[in-house]
Amino acid sequence: MSDRPFTDAEIDAAVEALSDPERFRDAESQVTRMAPQLQRILNHALQEGGWFGEAHDGQVLKAATTPDPDDRIAAVRTLLAEETRIGMMVGVAVGWELRNELERKTGDE
């Protein structure tokens, strides 16, 4: 396991490699098998990080009760997009740490 940080070029190349459907299919299959456990970890990380709570509930209420229908739809869409981005970032962080943990365990053997 390398302790050095990845360069932007290395990350870009790795992200580009994910566009290969065959390569992604294997990762998708592994994640699908682990989905319930990963869901629990993600939910815990989001809760602990303060992403969901009173502030979030306030934003949901504000979006849902915006008087103008067009503004309400825009507010709900924005909220969903923000939640998706946060979920993706936390999910990637969880996946990154899972990879680190697996590499540590493999290196111990």
Tab-separated table of C-alpha atoms in Angstrom:
chain	number	residue	atom	x	y	z
A	1	MET	CA	0.000	0.000	0.000
A	2	SER	CA	1.302	3.414	-0.952
A	3	ASP	CA	1.125	6.141	1.674
A	4	ARG	CA	1.784	8.905	-0.838
A	5	PRO	CA	-1.119	11.019	-2.021
A	6	PHE	CA	-2.368	10.459	-5.541
A	7	THR	CA	-1.638	13.104	-8.152
A	8	ASP	CA	-4.439	14.815	-10.030
A	9	ALA	CA	-3.292	13.009	-13.181
A	10	GLU	CA	-3.493	9.615	-11.445
A	11	ILE	CA	-6.980	10.360	-10.151
A	12	ASP	CA	-8.078	11.596	-13.584
A	13	ALA	CA	-6.727	8.408	-15.211
A	14	ALA	CA	-8.468	6.214	-12.634
A	15	VAL	CA	-11.778	8.039	-13.120
A	16	GLU	CA	-11.375	7.692	-16.899
A	17	ALA	CA	-10.788	3.948	-16.471
A	18	LEU	CA	-14.202	3.695	-14.804
A	19	SER	CA	-15.816	4.607	-18.119
A	20	ASP	CA	-14.955	1.096	-19.364
A	21	PRO	CA	-18.264	-0.787	-18.913
A	22	GLU	CA	-16.576	-4.124	-18.223
A	23	ARG	CA	-14.342	-2.716	-15.516
A	24	PHE	CA	-17.216	-0.932	-13.824
A	25	ARG	CA	-19.473	-3.973	-14.018
A	26	ASP	CA	-17.234	-5.908	-11.606
A	27	ALA	CA	-17.147	-3.029	-9.114
A	28	GLU	CA	-20.910	-2.604	-9.403
A	29	SER	CA	-21.417	-6.300	-8.694
A	30	GLN	CA	-19.225	-6.149	-5.589
A	31	VAL	CA	-20.971	-3.035	-4.293
A	32	THR	CA	-24.397	-4.588	-4.909
A	33	ARG	CA	-23.465	-7.568	-2.741
A	34	MET	CA	-22.295	-5.256	0.035
A	35	ALA	CA	-25.087	-2.671	-0.326
A	36	PRO	CA	-26.864	-3.271	3.012
A	37	GLN	CA	-23.664	-2.963	5.033
A	38	LEU	CA	-22.463	0.025	3.015
A	39	GLN	CA	-25.869	1.712	3.425
A	40	ARG	CA	-25.550	1.468	7.208
A	41	ILE	CA	-22.036	2.926	7.114
A	42	LEU	CA	-23.112	5.745	4.794
A	43	ASN	CA	-26.148	6.602	6.940
A	44	HIS	CA	-23.978	6.648	10.055
A	45	ALA	CA	-21.369	8.869	8.386
A	46	LEU	CA	-24.043	11.306	7.178
A	47	GLN	CA	-25.623	11.462	10.636
A	48	GLU	CA	-22.291	11.878	12.425
A	49	GLY	CA	-21.208	14.520	9.936
A	50	GLY	CA	-24.286	16.566	10.727
A	51	TRP	CA	-25.615	16.349	7.191
A	52	PHE	CA	-29.046	15.362	8.430
A	53	GLY	CA	-30.697	16.897	11.454
A	54	GLU	CA	-32.553	20.055	12.339
A	55	ALA	CA	-30.881	22.179	9.665
A	56	HIS	CA	-31.717	19.615	6.989
A	57	ASP	CA	-35.269	19.263	8.255
A	58	GLY	CA	-35.606	23.042	8.053
A	59	GLN	CA	-34.420	23.052	4.450
A	60	VAL	CA	-36.879	20.278	3.558
A	61	LEU	CA	-39.739	22.191	5.173
A	62	LYS	CA	-38.727	25.421	3.435
A	63	ALA	CA	-38.546	23.707	0.029
A	64	ALA	CA	-41.819	21.845	0.491
A	65	THR	CA	-43.778	24.885	1.657
A	66	THR	CA	-42.520	27.493	-0.799
A	67	PRO	CA	-45.751	29.189	-1.915
A	68	ASP	CA	-45.020	29.583	-5.627
A	69	PRO	CA	-45.260	26.181	-7.388
A	70	ASP	CA	-42.371	26.910	-9.781
A	71	ASP	CA	-40.152	28.138	-6.940
A	72	ARG	CA	-41.155	25.103	-4.856
A	73	ILE	CA	-40.156	22.701	-7.635
A	74	ALA	CA	-36.850	24.543	-8.089
A	75	ALA	CA	-36.192	24.442	-4.314
A	76	VAL	CA	-36.939	20.707	-4.128
A	77	ARG	CA	-34.735	19.990	-7.154
A	78	THR	CA	-31.899	22.027	-5.629
A	79	LEU	CA	-32.255	20.207	-2.310
A	80	LEU	CA	-32.204	16.826	-4.055
A	81	ALA	CA	-29.135	17.799	-6.077
A	82	GLU	CA	-27.319	18.960	-2.939
A	83	GLU	CA	-28.235	15.765	-1.082
A	84	THR	CA	-27.022	13.702	-4.020
A	85	ARG	CA	-23.680	15.536	-4.096
A	86	ILE	CA	-23.204	15.132	-0.344
A	87	GLY	CA	-24.166	11.455	-0.504
A	88	MET	CA	-21.728	10.896	-3.351
A	89	MET	CA	-18.880	12.658	-1.561
A	90	VAL	CA	-19.438	10.762	1.671
A	91	GLY	CA	-19.928	7.532	-0.298
A	92	VAL	CA	-16.633	8.033	-2.096
A	93	ALA	CA	-14.898	8.756	1.214
A	94	VAL	CA	-16.359	5.545	2.668
A	95	GLY	CA	-15.266	3.611	-0.421
A	96	TRP	CA	-11.795	5.106	-0.268
A	97	GLU	CA	-11.428	4.120	3.371
A	98	LEU	CA	-12.818	0.639	2.615
A	99	ARG	CA	-10.099	0.240	-0.005
A	100	ASN	CA	-7.483	1.381	2.533
A	101	GLU	CA	-8.798	-1.098	5.095
A	102	LEU	CA	-8.728	-3.942	2.584
A	103	GLU	CA	-5.172	-3.050	1.570
A	104	ARG	CA	-4.114	-2.962	5.252
A	105	LYS	CA	-5.666	-6.393	5.856
A	106	THR	CA	-4.055	-7.800	2.707
A	107	GLY	CA	-0.704	-6.328	3.688
A	108	ASP	CA	-0.948	-7.934	7.167
A	109	GLU	CA	-1.222	-11.438	5.714
